[in-house]
PDB file of C-alpha atoms in Angstrom:
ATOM      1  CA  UNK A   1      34.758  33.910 190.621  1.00  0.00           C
ATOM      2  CA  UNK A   2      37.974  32.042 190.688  1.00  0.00           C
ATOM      3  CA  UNK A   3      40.229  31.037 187.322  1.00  0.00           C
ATOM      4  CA  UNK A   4      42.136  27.357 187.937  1.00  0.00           C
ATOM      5  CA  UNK A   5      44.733  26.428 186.837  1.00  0.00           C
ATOM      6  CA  UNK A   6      47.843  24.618 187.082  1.00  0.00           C
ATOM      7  CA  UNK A   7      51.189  25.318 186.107  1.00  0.00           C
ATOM      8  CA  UNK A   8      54.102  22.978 185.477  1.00  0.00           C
ATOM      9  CA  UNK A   9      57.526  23.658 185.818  1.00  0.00           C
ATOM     10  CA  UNK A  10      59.815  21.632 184.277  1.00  0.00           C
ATOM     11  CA  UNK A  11      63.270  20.178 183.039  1.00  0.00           C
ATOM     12  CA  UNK A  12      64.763  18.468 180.863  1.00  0.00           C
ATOM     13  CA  UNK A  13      67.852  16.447 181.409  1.00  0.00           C
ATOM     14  CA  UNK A  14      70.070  15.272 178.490  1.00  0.00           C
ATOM     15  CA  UNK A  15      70.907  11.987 177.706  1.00  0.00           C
ATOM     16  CA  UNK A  16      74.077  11.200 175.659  1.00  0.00           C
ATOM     17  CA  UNK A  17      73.644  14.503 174.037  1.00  0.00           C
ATOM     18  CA  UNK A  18      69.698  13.924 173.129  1.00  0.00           C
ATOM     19  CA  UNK A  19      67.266  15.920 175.072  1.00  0.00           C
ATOM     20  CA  UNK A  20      64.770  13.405 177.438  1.00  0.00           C
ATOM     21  CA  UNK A  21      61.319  13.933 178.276  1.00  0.00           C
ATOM     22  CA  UNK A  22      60.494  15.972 180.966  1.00  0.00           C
ATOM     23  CA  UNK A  23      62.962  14.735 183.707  1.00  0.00           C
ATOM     24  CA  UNK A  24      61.887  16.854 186.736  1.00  0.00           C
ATOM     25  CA  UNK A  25      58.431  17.926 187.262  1.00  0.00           C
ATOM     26  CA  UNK A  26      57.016  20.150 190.132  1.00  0.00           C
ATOM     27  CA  UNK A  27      53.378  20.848 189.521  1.00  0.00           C
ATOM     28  CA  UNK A  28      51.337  23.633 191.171  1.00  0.00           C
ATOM     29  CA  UNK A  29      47.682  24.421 191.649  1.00  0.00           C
ATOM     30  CA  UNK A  30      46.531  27.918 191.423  1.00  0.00           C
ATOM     31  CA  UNK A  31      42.811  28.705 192.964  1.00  0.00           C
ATOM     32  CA  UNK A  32      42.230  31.992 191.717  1.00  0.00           C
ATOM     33  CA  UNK A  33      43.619  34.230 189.046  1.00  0.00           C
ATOM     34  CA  UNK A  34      44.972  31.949 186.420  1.00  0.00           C
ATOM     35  CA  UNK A  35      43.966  33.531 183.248  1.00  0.00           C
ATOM     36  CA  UNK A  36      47.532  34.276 181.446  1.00  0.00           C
ATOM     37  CA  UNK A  37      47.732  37.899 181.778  1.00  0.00           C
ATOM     38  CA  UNK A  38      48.226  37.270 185.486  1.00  0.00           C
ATOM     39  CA  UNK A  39      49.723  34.214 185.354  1.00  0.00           C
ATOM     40  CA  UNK A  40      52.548  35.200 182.604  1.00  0.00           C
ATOM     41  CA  UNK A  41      53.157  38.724 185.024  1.00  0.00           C
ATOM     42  CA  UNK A  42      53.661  36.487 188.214  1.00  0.00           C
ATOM     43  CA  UNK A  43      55.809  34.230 186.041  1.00  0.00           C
ATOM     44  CA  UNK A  44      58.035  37.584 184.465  1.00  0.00           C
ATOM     45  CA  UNK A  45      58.366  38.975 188.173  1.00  0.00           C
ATOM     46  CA  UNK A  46      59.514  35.339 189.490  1.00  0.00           C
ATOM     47  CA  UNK A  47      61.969  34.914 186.708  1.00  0.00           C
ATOM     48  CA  UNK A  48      63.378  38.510 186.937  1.00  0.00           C
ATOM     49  CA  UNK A  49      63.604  37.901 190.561  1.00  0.00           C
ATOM     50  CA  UNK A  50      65.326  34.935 190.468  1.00  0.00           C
ATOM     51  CA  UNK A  51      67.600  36.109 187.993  1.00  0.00           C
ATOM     52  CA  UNK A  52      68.836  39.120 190.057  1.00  0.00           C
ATOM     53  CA  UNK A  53      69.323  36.643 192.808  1.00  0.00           C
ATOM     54  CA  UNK A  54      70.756  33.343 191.072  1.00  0.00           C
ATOM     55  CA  UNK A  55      68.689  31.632 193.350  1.00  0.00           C
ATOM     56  CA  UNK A  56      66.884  29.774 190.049  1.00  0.00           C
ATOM     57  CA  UNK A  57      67.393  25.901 191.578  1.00  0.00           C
ATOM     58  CA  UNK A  58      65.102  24.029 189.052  1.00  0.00           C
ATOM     59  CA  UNK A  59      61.718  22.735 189.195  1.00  0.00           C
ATOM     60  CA  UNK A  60      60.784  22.786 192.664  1.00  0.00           C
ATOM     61  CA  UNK A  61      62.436  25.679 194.634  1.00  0.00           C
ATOM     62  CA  UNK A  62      61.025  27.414 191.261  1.00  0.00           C
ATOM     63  CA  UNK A  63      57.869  26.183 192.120  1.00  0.00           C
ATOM     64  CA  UNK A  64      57.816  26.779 195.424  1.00  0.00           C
ATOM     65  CA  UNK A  65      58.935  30.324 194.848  1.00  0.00           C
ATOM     66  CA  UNK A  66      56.003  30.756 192.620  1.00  0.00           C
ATOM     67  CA  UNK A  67      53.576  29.951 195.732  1.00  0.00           C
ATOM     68  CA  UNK A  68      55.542  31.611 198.095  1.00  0.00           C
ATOM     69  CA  UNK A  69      55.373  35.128 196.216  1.00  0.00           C
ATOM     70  CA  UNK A  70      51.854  34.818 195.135  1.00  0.00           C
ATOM     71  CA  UNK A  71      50.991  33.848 198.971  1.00  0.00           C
ATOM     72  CA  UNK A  72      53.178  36.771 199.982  1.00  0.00           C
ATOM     73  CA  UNK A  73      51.152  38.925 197.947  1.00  0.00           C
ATOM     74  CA  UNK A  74      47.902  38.369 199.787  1.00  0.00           C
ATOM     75  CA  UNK A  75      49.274  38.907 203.231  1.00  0.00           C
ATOM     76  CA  UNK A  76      48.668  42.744 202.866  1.00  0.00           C
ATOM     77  CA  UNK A  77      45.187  41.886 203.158  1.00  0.00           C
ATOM     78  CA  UNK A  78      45.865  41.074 206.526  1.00  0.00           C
ATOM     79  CA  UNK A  79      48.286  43.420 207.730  1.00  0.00           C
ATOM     80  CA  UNK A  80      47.265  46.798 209.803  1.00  0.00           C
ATOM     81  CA  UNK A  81      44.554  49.161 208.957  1.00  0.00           C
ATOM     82  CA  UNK A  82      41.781  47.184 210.300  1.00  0.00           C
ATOM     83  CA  UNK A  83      41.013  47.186 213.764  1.00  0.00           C
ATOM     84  CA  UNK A  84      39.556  43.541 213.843  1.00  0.00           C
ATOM     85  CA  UNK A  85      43.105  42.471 212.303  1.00  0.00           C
ATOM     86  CA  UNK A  86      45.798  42.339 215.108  1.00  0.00           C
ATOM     87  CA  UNK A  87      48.983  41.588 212.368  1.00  0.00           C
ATOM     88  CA  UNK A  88      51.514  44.149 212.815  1.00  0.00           C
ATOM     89  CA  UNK A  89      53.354  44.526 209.671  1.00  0.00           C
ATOM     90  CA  UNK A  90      56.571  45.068 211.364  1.00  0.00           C
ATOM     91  CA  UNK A  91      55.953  41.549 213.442  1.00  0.00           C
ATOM     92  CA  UNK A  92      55.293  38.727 210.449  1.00  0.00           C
ATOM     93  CA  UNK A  93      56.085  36.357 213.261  1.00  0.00           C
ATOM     94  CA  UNK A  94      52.114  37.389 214.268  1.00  0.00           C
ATOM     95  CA  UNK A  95      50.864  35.397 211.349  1.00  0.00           C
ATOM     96  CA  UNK A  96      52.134  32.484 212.674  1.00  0.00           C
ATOM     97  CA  UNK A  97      50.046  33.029 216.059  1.00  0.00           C
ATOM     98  CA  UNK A  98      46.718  31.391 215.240  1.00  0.00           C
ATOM     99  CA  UNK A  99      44.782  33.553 217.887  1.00  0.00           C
ATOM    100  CA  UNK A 100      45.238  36.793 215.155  1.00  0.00           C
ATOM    101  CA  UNK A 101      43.314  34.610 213.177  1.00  0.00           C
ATOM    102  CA  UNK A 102      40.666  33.602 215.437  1.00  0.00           C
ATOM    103  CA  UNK A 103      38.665  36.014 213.309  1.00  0.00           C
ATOM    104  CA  UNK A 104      38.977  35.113 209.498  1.00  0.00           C
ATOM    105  CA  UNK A 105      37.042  32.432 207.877  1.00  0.00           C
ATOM    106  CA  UNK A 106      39.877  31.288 205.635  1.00  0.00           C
ATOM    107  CA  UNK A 107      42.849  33.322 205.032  1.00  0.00           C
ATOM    108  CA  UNK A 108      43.412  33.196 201.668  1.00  0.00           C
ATOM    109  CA  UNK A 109      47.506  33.236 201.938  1.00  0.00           C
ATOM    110  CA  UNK A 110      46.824  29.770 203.782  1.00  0.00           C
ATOM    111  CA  UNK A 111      44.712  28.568 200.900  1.00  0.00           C
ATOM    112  CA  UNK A 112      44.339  29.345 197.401  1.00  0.00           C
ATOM    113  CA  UNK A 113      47.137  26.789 195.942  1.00  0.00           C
ATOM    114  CA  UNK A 114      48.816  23.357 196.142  1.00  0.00           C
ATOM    115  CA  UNK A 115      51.442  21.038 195.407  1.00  0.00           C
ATOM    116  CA  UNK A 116      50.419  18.666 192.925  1.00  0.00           C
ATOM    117  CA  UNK A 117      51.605  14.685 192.021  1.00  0.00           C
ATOM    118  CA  UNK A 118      51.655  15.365 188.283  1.00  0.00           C
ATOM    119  CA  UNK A 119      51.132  11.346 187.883  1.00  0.00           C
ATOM    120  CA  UNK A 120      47.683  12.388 188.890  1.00  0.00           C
ATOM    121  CA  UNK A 121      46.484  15.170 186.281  1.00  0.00           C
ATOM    122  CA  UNK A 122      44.384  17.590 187.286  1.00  0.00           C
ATOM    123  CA  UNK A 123      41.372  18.003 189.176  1.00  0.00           C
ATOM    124  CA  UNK A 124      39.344  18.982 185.723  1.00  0.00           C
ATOM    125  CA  UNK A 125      37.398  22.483 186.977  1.00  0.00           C
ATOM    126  CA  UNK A 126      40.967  24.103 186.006  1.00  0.00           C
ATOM    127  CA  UNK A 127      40.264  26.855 183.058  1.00  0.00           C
ATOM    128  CA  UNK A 128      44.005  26.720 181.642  1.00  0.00           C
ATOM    129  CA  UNK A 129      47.400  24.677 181.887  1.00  0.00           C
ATOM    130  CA  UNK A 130      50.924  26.504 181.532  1.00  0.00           C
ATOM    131  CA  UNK A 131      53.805  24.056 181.239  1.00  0.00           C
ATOM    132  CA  UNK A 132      57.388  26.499 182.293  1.00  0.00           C
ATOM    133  CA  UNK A 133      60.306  24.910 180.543  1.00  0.00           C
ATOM    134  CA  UNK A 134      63.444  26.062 182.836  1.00  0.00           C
ATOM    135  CA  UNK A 135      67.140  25.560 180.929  1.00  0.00           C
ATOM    136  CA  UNK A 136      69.364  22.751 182.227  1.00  0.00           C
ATOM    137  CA  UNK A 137      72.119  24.858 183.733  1.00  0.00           C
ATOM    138  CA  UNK A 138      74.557  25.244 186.670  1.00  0.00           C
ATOM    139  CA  UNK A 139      73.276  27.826 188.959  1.00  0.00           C
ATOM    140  CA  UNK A 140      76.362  30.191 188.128  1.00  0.00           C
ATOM    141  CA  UNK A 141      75.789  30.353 184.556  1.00  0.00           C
ATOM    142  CA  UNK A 142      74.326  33.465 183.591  1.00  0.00           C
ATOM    143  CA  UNK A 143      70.709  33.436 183.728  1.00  0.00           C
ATOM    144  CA  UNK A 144      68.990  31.910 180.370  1.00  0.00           C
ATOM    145  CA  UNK A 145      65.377  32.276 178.972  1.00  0.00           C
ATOM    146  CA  UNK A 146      62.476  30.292 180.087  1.00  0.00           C
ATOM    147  CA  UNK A 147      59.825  28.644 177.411  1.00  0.00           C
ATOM    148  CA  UNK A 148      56.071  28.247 178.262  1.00  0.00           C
ATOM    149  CA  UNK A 149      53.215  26.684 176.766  1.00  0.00           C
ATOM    150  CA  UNK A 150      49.641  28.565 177.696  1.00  0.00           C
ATOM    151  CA  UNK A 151      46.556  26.302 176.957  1.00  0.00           C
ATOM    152  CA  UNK A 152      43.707  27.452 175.216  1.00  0.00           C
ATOM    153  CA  UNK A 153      40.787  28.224 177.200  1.00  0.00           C
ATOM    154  CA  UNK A 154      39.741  24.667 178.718  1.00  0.00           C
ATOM    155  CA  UNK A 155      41.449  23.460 175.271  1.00  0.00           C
ATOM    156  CA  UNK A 156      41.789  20.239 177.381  1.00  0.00           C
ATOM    157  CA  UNK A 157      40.245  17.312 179.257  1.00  0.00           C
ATOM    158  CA  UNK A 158      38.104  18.323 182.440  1.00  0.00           C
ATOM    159  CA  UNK A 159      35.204  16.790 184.052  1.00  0.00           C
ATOM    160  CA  UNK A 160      34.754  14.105 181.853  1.00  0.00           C
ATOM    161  CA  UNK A 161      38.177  13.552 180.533  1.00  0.00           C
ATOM    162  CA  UNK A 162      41.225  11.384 180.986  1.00  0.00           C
ATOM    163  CA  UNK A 163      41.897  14.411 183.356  1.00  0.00           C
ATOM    164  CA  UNK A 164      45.621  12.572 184.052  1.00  0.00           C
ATOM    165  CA  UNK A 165      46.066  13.206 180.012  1.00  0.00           C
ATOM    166  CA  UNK A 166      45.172  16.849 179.933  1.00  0.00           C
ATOM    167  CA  UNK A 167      48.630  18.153 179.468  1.00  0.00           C
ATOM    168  CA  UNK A 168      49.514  15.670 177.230  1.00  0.00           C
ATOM    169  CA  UNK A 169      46.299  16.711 175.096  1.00  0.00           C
ATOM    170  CA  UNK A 170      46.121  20.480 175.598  1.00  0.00           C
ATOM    171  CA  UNK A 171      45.437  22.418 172.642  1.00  0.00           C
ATOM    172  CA  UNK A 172      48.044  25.424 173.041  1.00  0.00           C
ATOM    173  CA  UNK A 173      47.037  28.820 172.533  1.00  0.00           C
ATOM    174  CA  UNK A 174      50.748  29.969 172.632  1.00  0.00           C
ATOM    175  CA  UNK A 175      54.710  27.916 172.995  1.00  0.00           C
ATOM    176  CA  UNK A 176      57.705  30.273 172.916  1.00  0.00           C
ATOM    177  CA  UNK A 177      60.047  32.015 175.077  1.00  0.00           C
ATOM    178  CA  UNK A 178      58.696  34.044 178.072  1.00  0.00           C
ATOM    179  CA  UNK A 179      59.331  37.065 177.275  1.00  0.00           C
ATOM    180  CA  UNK A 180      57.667  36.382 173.562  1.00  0.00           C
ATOM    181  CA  UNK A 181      54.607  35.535 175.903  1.00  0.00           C
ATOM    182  CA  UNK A 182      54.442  38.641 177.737  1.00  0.00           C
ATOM    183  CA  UNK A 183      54.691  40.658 175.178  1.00  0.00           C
ATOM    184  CA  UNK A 184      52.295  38.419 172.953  1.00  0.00           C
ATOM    185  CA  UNK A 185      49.610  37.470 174.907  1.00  0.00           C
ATOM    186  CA  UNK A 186      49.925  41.109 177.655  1.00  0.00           C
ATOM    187  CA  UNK A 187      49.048  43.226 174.514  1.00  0.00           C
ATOM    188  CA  UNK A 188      45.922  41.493 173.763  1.00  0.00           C
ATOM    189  CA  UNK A 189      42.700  42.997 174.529  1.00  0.00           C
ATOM    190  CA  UNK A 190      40.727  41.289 177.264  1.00  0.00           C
TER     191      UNK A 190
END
């Protein structure tokens, strides 16, 4: 069974020294595996990631590094070993060729998220909401920490809900620094 969710990632741009709301949204929807312990990994690996890179850009390329590693890590599934899958691992330009697809349903690296207007809420079958506060910085600062909410466990308005409200009325199960969260929420039992 698939866990929602959506995640925003977000900044904040000062203004005359005070900090503004949320300045620069990118918003992304995640089909399957959303509870936290997955989504705060994915999140660590991203972040370490970018940090060894400086490649952290704000908001969107963050968010669109998200999806791209969590679609890259599905691909496997589709790569050698099975003699109805013609991908060659050493040819990724094969997954491009829709014939080696001719024989899968849905390929779940094509599916599985999407890019969200975060005007428009959410669709309301999500099970949680992370928010990803990244630091206002130049890109050749050293790297700084990110801060994430986690919602409770549909702690917010779904079907029947302002559903465009649900982040502002999410009932947070944890707010702190990354790392805090990993460690935090990781070391709970399921």
């Amino acid at each position: 069974m698939s866990t929602r969710s959506q995640l925003r990632f977000v900044e904040r741009v000062d203004q005359d020294g005070e900090p503004a709301d949320y300045d620069r949204v990118a918003q992304v929807y995640r089909h399957s595996d959303g509870y936290p312990e997955t989504v705060l990994r994915d999140l660590a690996q991203l972040k370490e990631l970018l940090d060894a890179t400086r490649a952290e850009r704000g908001p969107e390329y963050t968010a669109a590094s998200f999806v791209f590693l969590d679609k890259l890590s599905t691909v496997d599934l589709y790569l050698d070993g099975d003699p109805d899958r013609t991908i060659d691992a050493t040819q990724p330009a094969d997954l491009l060729d829709p014939s080696n697809m001719e024989h899968l349903d849905q390929p779940l690296f094509l599916f599985g998220h999407g890019v969200e207007n975060p005007a428009d809420g959410i669709h309301g079958d999500e099970e949680y909401l992370y928010v990803v506060e990244l630091p206002t910085r130049n890109p050749f600062e050293e790297p700084s920490e990110w801060t994430v909410k986690v919602s409770g466990h549909s702690a917010f308005p779904r079907w029947d809900g302002p559903t465009e409200e649900a982040f502002d009325r999410a009932s947070w199960q944890f707010e702190g620094l990354l790392s805090a969260a990993v460690d935090e929420l990781l070391a709970q039992p399921s």
